[in-house]
Coordinates of C-alpha atoms and ligand atoms in Angstrom, one line a residue:
Chain A
M23 CA 137.0 49.6 40.2
N24 CA 133.5 48.8 39.5
L25 CA 132.5 52.5 40.4
A26 CA 135.3 53.6 37.8
R27 CA 134.0 51.5 35.1
A28 CA 130.2 52.4 35.9
R29 CA 131.0 55.8 35.9
R30 CA 132.8 55.7 32.3
A31 CA 129.7 53.8 31.0
I32 CA 127.4 56.4 32.3
T33 CA 129.7 59.3 30.7
L34 CA 129.5 57.8 27.4
G35 CA 125.9 57.1 27.7
Q36 CA 125.4 60.7 28.1
Y37 CA 126.8 61.2 24.7
V38 CA 125.5 58.1 23.1
Y39 CA 122.0 58.7 24.4
P40 CA 121.2 62.0 22.9
A41 CA 123.0 61.2 19.6
S42 CA 120.9 58.0 19.3
C43 CA 117.9 60.1 19.4
L44 CA 119.1 62.5 16.8
A45 CA 120.1 59.2 14.8
I46 CA 116.2 57.8 15.2
A47 CA 114.9 61.2 14.5
A48 CA 117.0 61.6 11.0
M49 CA 115.6 58.1 10.0
A50 CA 112.1 58.7 10.7
W51 CA 112.7 61.9 8.6
E52 CA 114.4 60.0 6.0
R53 CA 111.8 57.1 6.0
D54 CA 109.1 59.9 4.9
R55 CA 110.7 59.8 1.5
T56 CA 112.2 56.0 1.3
G57 CA 110.5 54.2 4.1
G58 CA 111.2 50.6 4.9
A59 CA 112.2 47.6 7.3
A60 CA 116.0 48.7 7.4
T61 CA 115.5 52.1 9.3
I62 CA 113.4 50.6 11.7
A63 CA 116.1 47.5 12.1
A64 CA 118.5 50.3 12.6
A65 CA 116.5 52.0 15.2
L66 CA 115.9 48.8 17.0
G67 CA 119.6 48.1 17.1
L68 CA 120.3 51.4 18.4
A69 CA 118.1 51.0 21.3
G70 CA 119.5 47.9 22.0
I71 CA 122.9 49.1 22.0
M72 CA 121.7 51.9 24.3
W73 CA 119.9 49.3 26.7
W74 CA 122.9 47.1 26.8
V75 CA 125.1 50.0 27.8
L76 CA 123.1 51.0 30.4
R77 CA 122.1 48.0 32.1
L78 CA 125.9 47.2 32.3
A79 CA 126.5 50.5 34.1
A80 CA 123.8 49.6 36.5
R81 CA 125.0 46.4 37.3
W82 CA 128.5 47.9 38.0
L83 CA 127.2 50.5 39.9
G84 CA 125.4 48.2 41.9
A85 CA 128.3 45.9 42.7
A86 CA 130.1 49.3 43.6
S87 CA 127.8 50.3 46.1
A88 CA 128.2 46.4 47.8
E89 CA 131.5 46.8 48.1
R90 CA 131.3 50.3 49.6
E91 CA 129.1 49.0 52.3
D92 CA 131.4 46.0 52.9
I93 CA 134.2 48.6 53.5
G94 CA 131.8 50.9 55.6
N95 CA 130.9 47.5 57.7
Q96 CA 134.8 46.7 58.1
L97 CA 135.4 50.1 59.3
I98 CA 132.6 50.0 61.8
Q99 CA 133.8 46.9 63.1
S100 CA 137.3 48.0 63.6
Q101 CA 136.2 51.0 65.2
K102 CA 134.0 48.9 67.5
T103 CA 137.3 47.0 68.3
L104 CA 139.2 50.1 69.3
A105 CA 136.1 51.3 71.2
L106 CA 135.9 48.1 73.3
G107 CA 140.0 48.1 73.8
E108 CA 139.3 51.4 75.2
I109 CA 136.5 50.2 77.3
S110 CA 138.5 47.3 78.5
T111 CA 141.3 49.3 79.5
G112 CA 139.0 51.4 81.1
I113 CA 137.6 49.4 83.3
A114 CA 140.7 47.4 84.5
H115 CA 142.4 51.1 85.0
E116 CA 139.7 52.2 87.4
I117 CA 139.2 49.1 89.1
N118 CA 143.0 48.1 89.3
N119 CA 143.9 51.9 91.3
P120 CA 141.3 51.4 94.0
L121 CA 142.3 47.4 94.4
N122 CA 145.9 48.1 94.7
I123 CA 145.2 50.4 97.4
I124 CA 142.5 48.1 99.1
V125 CA 145.7 45.4 99.2
Q126 CA 148.3 47.7 100.5
E127 CA 145.9 48.6 103.6
A128 CA 144.9 45.2 104.1
E129 CA 148.4 44.1 104.5
L130 CA 149.5 47.3 106.8
I131 CA 146.1 45.9 109.0
R132 CA 147.8 42.5 109.2
V133 CA 151.0 43.9 110.0
N134 CA 149.5 45.9 112.7
L135 CA 147.5 43.0 114.3
N136 CA 150.5 40.7 114.4
S137 CA 151.5 41.4 117.9
D138 CA 149.5 42.9 120.6
P139 CA 148.4 46.2 119.1
S140 CA 149.1 49.4 120.5
P141 CA 146.5 52.0 120.9
E142 CA 148.7 53.6 118.3
A143 CA 148.4 50.6 115.8
L144 CA 144.4 50.4 116.6
R145 CA 144.3 54.0 115.4
E146 CA 146.1 53.1 112.2
I147 CA 143.6 49.8 111.8
R148 CA 141.0 51.9 111.9
D149 CA 142.2 54.6 109.4
S150 CA 143.2 51.6 107.0
L151 CA 139.4 50.9 107.2
D152 CA 138.3 53.6 106.3
V153 CA 140.2 54.1 103.6
I154 CA 139.3 50.5 102.2
D155 CA 135.6 52.0 102.7
S156 CA 136.0 54.9 100.4
Q157 CA 138.2 52.7 97.9
V158 CA 135.1 50.2 98.0
S159 CA 132.7 53.0 97.4
R160 CA 134.8 54.3 94.1
C161 CA 134.6 50.7 92.9
S162 CA 130.9 50.5 93.4
D163 CA 130.5 53.7 91.8
I164 CA 132.2 52.6 88.8
T165 CA 130.2 49.5 88.0
H166 CA 126.9 51.4 88.9
K167 CA 128.0 54.2 86.2
L168 CA 128.6 51.0 83.7
L169 CA 125.6 49.5 84.4
D170 CA 123.9 52.9 83.8
F171 CA 125.5 53.0 80.6
A172 CA 124.7 49.4 79.7
R173 CA 120.9 49.8 80.7
S174 CA 118.2 49.9 78.4
R175 CA 115.7 52.5 79.4
K176 CA 112.3 52.2 78.9
T177 CA 111.4 56.2 78.2
V178 CA 108.5 57.8 79.2
S179 CA 106.8 60.6 77.2
Q180 CA 105.7 64.0 79.3
F181 CA 105.2 67.3 78.3
A182 CA 108.3 69.3 79.4
D183 CA 109.6 72.7 78.8
I184 CA 113.4 72.7 77.8
N185 CA 114.1 75.9 78.9
R186 CA 113.2 75.4 82.5
L187 CA 114.8 71.7 82.3
L188 CA 117.9 73.7 81.7
E189 CA 117.5 76.2 84.4
D190 CA 117.0 73.7 87.0
M191 CA 120.3 72.1 86.1
L192 CA 121.9 75.8 85.9
A193 CA 120.9 76.5 89.2
L194 CA 122.7 73.5 90.6
V195 CA 125.7 74.3 88.3
E196 CA 125.8 78.3 89.5
R197 CA 126.4 77.3 92.9
E198 CA 129.9 76.1 91.8
T199 CA 130.6 78.7 89.0
G200 CA 130.2 81.8 91.1
P201 CA 133.1 81.4 93.2
K202 CA 135.2 80.3 89.9
N203 CA 134.4 83.6 88.4
I204 CA 132.6 81.7 85.2
R205 CA 130.1 83.5 84.1
I206 CA 126.7 81.6 82.8
V207 CA 124.8 83.3 80.0
R208 CA 121.4 82.0 78.6
L209 CA 120.5 82.7 75.1
F210 CA 117.1 80.9 75.5
D211 CA 114.5 80.9 72.9
D212 CA 111.4 82.4 74.4
D213 CA 108.8 80.8 72.3
M214 CA 110.1 77.1 72.8
P215 CA 107.1 74.7 72.6
L216 CA 106.6 72.4 74.9
I217 CA 108.0 69.1 74.2
K218 CA 106.8 65.6 74.7
T219 CA 110.1 64.0 76.1
D220 CA 111.5 62.1 79.2
P221 CA 112.4 64.8 81.8
P222 CA 114.6 62.9 84.3
L223 CA 116.7 61.5 81.6
L224 CA 117.1 65.0 79.8
R225 CA 118.2 66.3 83.1
Q226 CA 120.8 63.8 83.3
V227 CA 122.0 64.9 80.1
F228 CA 122.3 68.5 80.5
L229 CA 124.0 68.3 83.8
N230 CA 126.7 66.1 82.5
I231 CA 127.4 68.5 79.5
L232 CA 127.2 71.4 81.9
I233 CA 129.9 69.8 84.6
N234 CA 131.9 68.8 81.9
A235 CA 132.0 72.6 80.5
V236 CA 132.5 73.9 84.1
Q237 CA 135.7 71.3 84.6
A238 CA 136.9 72.5 81.3
V239 CA 136.5 76.2 81.9
E240 CA 138.0 75.7 85.5
K241 CA 137.9 79.2 86.1
D242 CA 137.6 82.8 84.6
G243 CA 135.6 82.1 81.7
G244 CA 132.0 81.8 80.6
I245 CA 129.3 79.2 79.7
F246 CA 127.0 79.9 76.9
V247 CA 123.6 77.9 76.8
T248 CA 121.2 78.5 74.0
T249 CA 117.9 77.0 73.0
Y250 CA 116.3 76.9 69.6
C251 CA 113.5 74.7 67.3
T252 CA 113.7 73.8 63.9
N253 CA 110.7 72.4 62.2
D254 CA 110.9 69.2 63.4
R255 CA 113.5 69.4 66.5
A256 CA 114.0 71.3 69.6
C257 CA 117.8 71.9 70.1
A258 CA 120.2 73.2 73.3
E259 CA 123.4 74.3 72.7
I260 CA 126.0 74.5 75.4
R261 CA 129.1 76.2 74.6
D262 CA 132.4 77.2 76.7
T263 CA 135.6 79.0 76.6
G264 CA 137.6 76.2 77.8
P265 CA 140.6 74.7 75.7
G266 CA 137.9 73.0 73.5
I267 CA 138.3 69.4 71.9
P268 CA 141.0 68.6 68.8
A269 CA 138.6 67.6 65.9
Q270 CA 140.2 64.2 65.8
D271 CA 138.5 63.4 69.0
W272 CA 135.1 64.7 68.4
S273 CA 133.7 61.1 68.2
R274 CA 136.0 59.8 70.6
V275 CA 134.8 61.5 73.6
F276 CA 131.3 59.8 73.4
N277 CA 133.1 56.5 73.8
P278 CA 133.0 54.9 77.0
F279 CA 136.1 55.3 79.2
F280 CA 137.7 58.2 76.8
T281 CA 138.5 60.6 79.2
T282 CA 141.5 62.9 79.8
K283 CA 141.0 63.7 83.2
P284 CA 143.1 62.5 86.1
P285 CA 142.3 58.9 87.9
G286 CA 139.3 59.5 90.3
E287 CA 138.4 62.7 88.4
G288 CA 136.8 61.3 85.6
T289 CA 135.8 57.7 84.3
G290 CA 135.0 59.0 81.0
L291 CA 131.1 57.6 81.1
G292 CA 129.4 61.0 81.1
L293 CA 128.9 61.8 77.5
S294 CA 128.8 58.0 76.4
V295 CA 125.4 57.6 78.7
S296 CA 124.3 60.9 77.7
L297 CA 124.7 60.1 73.8
R298 CA 122.9 56.6 74.5
I299 CA 120.0 58.5 76.4
I300 CA 119.7 61.1 73.7
N301 CA 119.5 58.2 71.1
E302 CA 116.8 56.5 73.1
L303 CA 114.9 59.3 73.2
G304 CA 115.4 59.6 69.0
G305 CA 117.9 62.7 69.0
N306 CA 121.2 63.3 68.6
I307 CA 124.4 65.1 70.3
T308 CA 127.1 66.6 68.4
V309 CA 130.6 68.4 69.3
D310 CA 132.4 70.6 67.2
S311 CA 134.3 74.2 68.0
P312 CA 132.2 77.2 67.7
P313 CA 133.5 79.1 64.5
D314 CA 136.6 81.4 65.2
K315 CA 136.2 80.9 68.8
R316 CA 138.2 78.9 71.2
G317 CA 136.3 76.3 73.3
A318 CA 133.8 73.4 72.8
R319 CA 130.4 73.3 71.9
F320 CA 127.9 70.5 72.2
T321 CA 124.5 70.5 70.4
V322 CA 121.6 68.3 71.7
C323 CA 118.8 68.1 69.4
I324 CA 115.5 65.7 70.2
P325 CA 112.6 65.4 67.9
R326 CA 109.5 67.6 68.7
Q327 CA 107.3 64.7 68.4
P328 CA 108.4 61.3 69.9
G329 CA 108.6 58.4 67.6
R330 CA 109.7 60.6 64.3
Chain B
M2 CA 91.5 62.3 89.9
T3 CA 92.9 60.0 93.0
R4 CA 95.0 62.2 95.6
I5 CA 98.5 62.1 95.7
R6 CA 100.3 60.8 98.5
V7 CA 103.8 62.3 99.5
L8 CA 106.2 61.0 102.0
V9 CA 108.7 64.0 103.3
V10 CA 111.9 62.9 104.8
D11 CA 114.2 65.6 106.5
D12 CA 115.9 65.8 109.9
E13 CA 114.6 69.6 110.5
Q14 CA 111.4 69.2 112.2
D15 CA 110.2 72.6 112.0
F16 CA 110.1 72.0 108.3
L17 CA 108.5 68.8 108.3
K18 CA 105.7 70.4 110.4
L19 CA 105.5 73.4 108.1
I20 CA 105.5 71.4 104.8
K21 CA 102.9 69.0 105.9
R22 CA 100.4 71.9 106.9
R23 CA 101.4 73.6 103.3
L24 CA 100.8 70.4 101.3
T25 CA 97.7 69.4 103.2
R26 CA 96.3 72.5 102.6
R27 CA 96.6 71.9 98.6
N28 CA 95.1 68.5 98.9
I29 CA 98.0 66.4 99.2
D30 CA 98.4 63.5 101.6
V31 CA 101.5 64.1 103.2
D32 CA 103.4 61.7 105.9
T33 CA 107.0 62.6 107.4
V34 CA 109.6 60.7 108.8
A35 CA 113.3 62.4 109.9
T36 CA 115.6 59.7 108.9
G37 CA 116.3 57.8 106.0
A38 CA 115.8 54.3 107.8
E39 CA 112.6 55.7 109.3
A40 CA 111.9 56.1 105.4
L41 CA 112.6 52.9 104.3
E42 CA 110.7 51.5 107.5
F43 CA 107.6 53.5 106.3
L44 CA 107.6 52.7 102.8
R45 CA 107.8 48.6 103.5
D46 CA 104.3 48.8 104.6
T47 CA 102.7 51.8 103.1
P48 CA 103.3 52.6 99.4
V49 CA 103.4 56.5 98.2
D50 CA 103.5 58.2 94.9
V51 CA 106.2 60.7 95.8
V52 CA 109.1 60.7 98.2
I53 CA 110.8 64.3 99.0
L54 CA 114.1 63.8 100.3
D55 CA 116.6 66.0 101.8
V56 CA 119.9 65.3 100.3
R57 CA 122.0 65.6 103.3
M58 CA 120.9 63.6 106.6
P59 CA 122.3 62.0 109.4
G60 CA 122.3 58.5 109.6
L61 CA 121.6 56.8 106.0
D62 CA 122.3 60.2 103.9
G63 CA 120.1 60.9 100.8
I64 CA 122.0 59.1 98.1
E65 CA 121.9 55.9 100.0
T66 CA 118.2 56.4 101.0
L67 CA 117.4 56.7 97.3
K68 CA 119.5 53.8 96.0
E69 CA 117.2 51.5 98.8
I70 CA 113.9 53.1 97.7
R71 CA 114.5 52.8 93.8
K72 CA 115.6 49.2 94.7
R73 CA 112.5 48.5 96.8
R74 CA 110.1 50.7 95.2
P75 CA 110.7 51.3 91.5
N76 CA 107.1 52.8 91.4
T77 CA 107.9 55.6 93.6
A78 CA 109.1 58.8 92.2
V79 CA 111.7 60.4 94.5
I80 CA 112.6 64.5 94.7
M81 CA 115.9 65.4 95.8
L82 CA 115.8 68.3 98.1
T83 CA 119.2 70.3 98.8
G84 CA 120.1 73.4 100.5
H85 CA 123.6 73.3 99.3
G86 CA 123.4 71.3 96.0
S87 CA 126.8 70.5 94.5
M88 CA 126.9 69.5 90.8
Q89 CA 128.4 66.1 91.8
S90 CA 125.5 65.2 94.4
G91 CA 123.6 66.4 91.6
I92 CA 124.6 64.1 89.0
E93 CA 124.5 61.3 91.6
G94 CA 121.4 61.6 92.4
I95 CA 119.8 62.0 89.2
S96 CA 121.6 59.3 87.6
H97 CA 120.2 57.2 90.8
G98 CA 117.0 57.7 89.4
A99 CA 115.7 60.7 91.1
Y100 CA 113.3 62.2 89.2
D101 CA 114.0 65.9 90.2
Y102 CA 116.3 68.1 92.1
I103 CA 114.9 71.1 94.1
L104 CA 117.1 73.8 95.6
K105 CA 116.0 75.2 99.1
P106 CA 114.5 77.8 99.1
F107 CA 111.7 76.8 97.0
S108 CA 108.0 78.2 96.6
I109 CA 105.3 75.5 97.4
D110 CA 103.8 76.5 94.0
D111 CA 107.1 74.9 92.0
L112 CA 107.0 72.0 94.7
I113 CA 103.7 71.2 93.7
E114 CA 104.2 71.5 90.2
R115 CA 107.1 69.0 90.6
I116 CA 105.0 66.7 92.7
R117 CA 102.5 66.6 90.0
A118 CA 104.8 66.1 87.3
A119 CA 106.6 63.4 89.1
C120 CA 103.5 61.5 89.7
E121 CA 102.7 61.7 86.2
H122 CA 105.8 60.4 85.2
T123 CA 105.6 57.2 87.2
Q124 CA 101.8 56.6 85.9
L125 CA 103.0 56.7 82.7
R126 CA 105.8 54.4 83.3
R127 CA 103.6 52.1 85.2
K128 CA 101.0 52.4 82.2
D129 CA 103.6 51.6 79.6
R130 CA 104.6 48.7 81.6
E131 CA 101.4 46.7 82.0
E132 CA 100.6 47.5 78.3
A133 CA 103.9 45.9 77.4
Ligands
LIG2 N1 133.2 71.4 77.2 C1 134.6 70.4 77.1 N2 135.9 70.9 76.8 C2 136.9 70.0 76.9 N3 136.8 68.7 76.9 C3 135.8 68.2 76.9 C4 134.3 68.9 77.4 N4 133.4 68.0 77.3 C5 133.9 66.5 77.4 N5 135.3 66.9 77.1 C6 136.4 65.8 76.6 O1 135.7 64.7 76.7 C7 135.9 63.4 77.9 C8 135.2 62.6 78.0 O2 133.8 63.5 78.6 P1 133.2 62.6 79.7 O3 131.8 63.4 80.2 O4 132.6 61.7 78.9 O5 134.2 61.8 80.7 P2 134.7 62.5 81.7 O6 134.1 63.8 81.9 O7 136.0 62.8 81.6 O8 134.3 61.8 83.0 P3 132.6 61.5 84.0 O9 132.0 62.5 83.1 O10 132.9 60.0 83.8 O11 133.2 62.0 85.3 C9 136.6 64.5 79.2 O12 137.4 63.9 79.5 C10 137.2 65.6 78.1 O13 138.5 65.3 77.5
LIG3 MG1 131.7 64.3 82.3

């Protein structure tokens, strides 16, 4: 509302200002012949009115921008609440599944131990213990990932060759893409400068995004890896021919526990950890669809000079 | 520059012997052990700059050993070594703080370059911590 009023005042000022200039000029011209205090008073009056109109407009603008900030904050707050909801259900879901299995197995062991256990029952008990073991390690895997997400990392700056870091991770990934007939195409900029950054953290991010791409393509497709530099940033783009991500999910994929994968296959922490890492390195990750192609495209950019 | 000290952990004796000879010739101090448990035992008394760790070993496996090393000796860089690396073991190792990942077979120059980088990384971190 304030914004509308301020806009009106400024539109008005747009005409009044040149008009008043013309009027003052006319009066000055007139003054050569008649002269007099009346002309000066009129000019001062006009200037005063102008000042008042513009001041009012400025005040309305100020109020409007404060209003907008307020709304923005509310929006961020509600997004945070949403993300928190997703996190809570995520943790509950991820931990409850293994807990449920552990409870069942424990019960089975108890039943098997009730009477003097036969060799058959003993074998079953051993199996149960194995299952419990693996479910516990699944739980600890989740808590590890969570802690890894929450941890604030001390980053270290060391000269690194982005192409080489990507190449290393591609070598790991290629052992699995070959049999699945997923082609990996490298479109590296050969003139990438050495970047001061934290190599192990960057490796983690690249590998996370590459694994997602492999999982999205499943089989028979391609993954295209591009590197390039702008004035102040070094970027890596990882594009795949999988099903892609609908636009309304572009920001949600970075929320912790947002996953579309079946339980046990994805915890939904890969991208959230990656974004955190890249933010700590002063960069950003964006996602979109490559123009008129299917699939998803993730772009990681970090500053060429740290601390900028 | 001080000499770099490395511990290599692998269950293949021939490989240990070979790598020790080759790295020593390149002015790197090398100790070798055959299992994860021995590695932890060794590290209790002797700090090293870099541990080179085979992912797949009988007994305490590579990832478990990595976790323990990171817990007990956070100033030691760990490079994972694997002949049959999978993406999953890769991301597991890296997210547990492995500095780097090397696939067998590798060239000795490549390994040395990575050892140097890993060493520099921990030194920088230590320096940061002291300044803070
Ligand atoms: N390349 C891609 N193509 C299509 N969807 C993707 C792609 N990358 C990520 N996504 C979507 O984003 C979600 C979140 O990804 P993220 O890596 O954070 O978690 P995850 O892969 O599901 O689980 P985790 O990485 O913890 O094993 C995925 O479940 C998937 O729906
Ligand atoms: Mg993932």
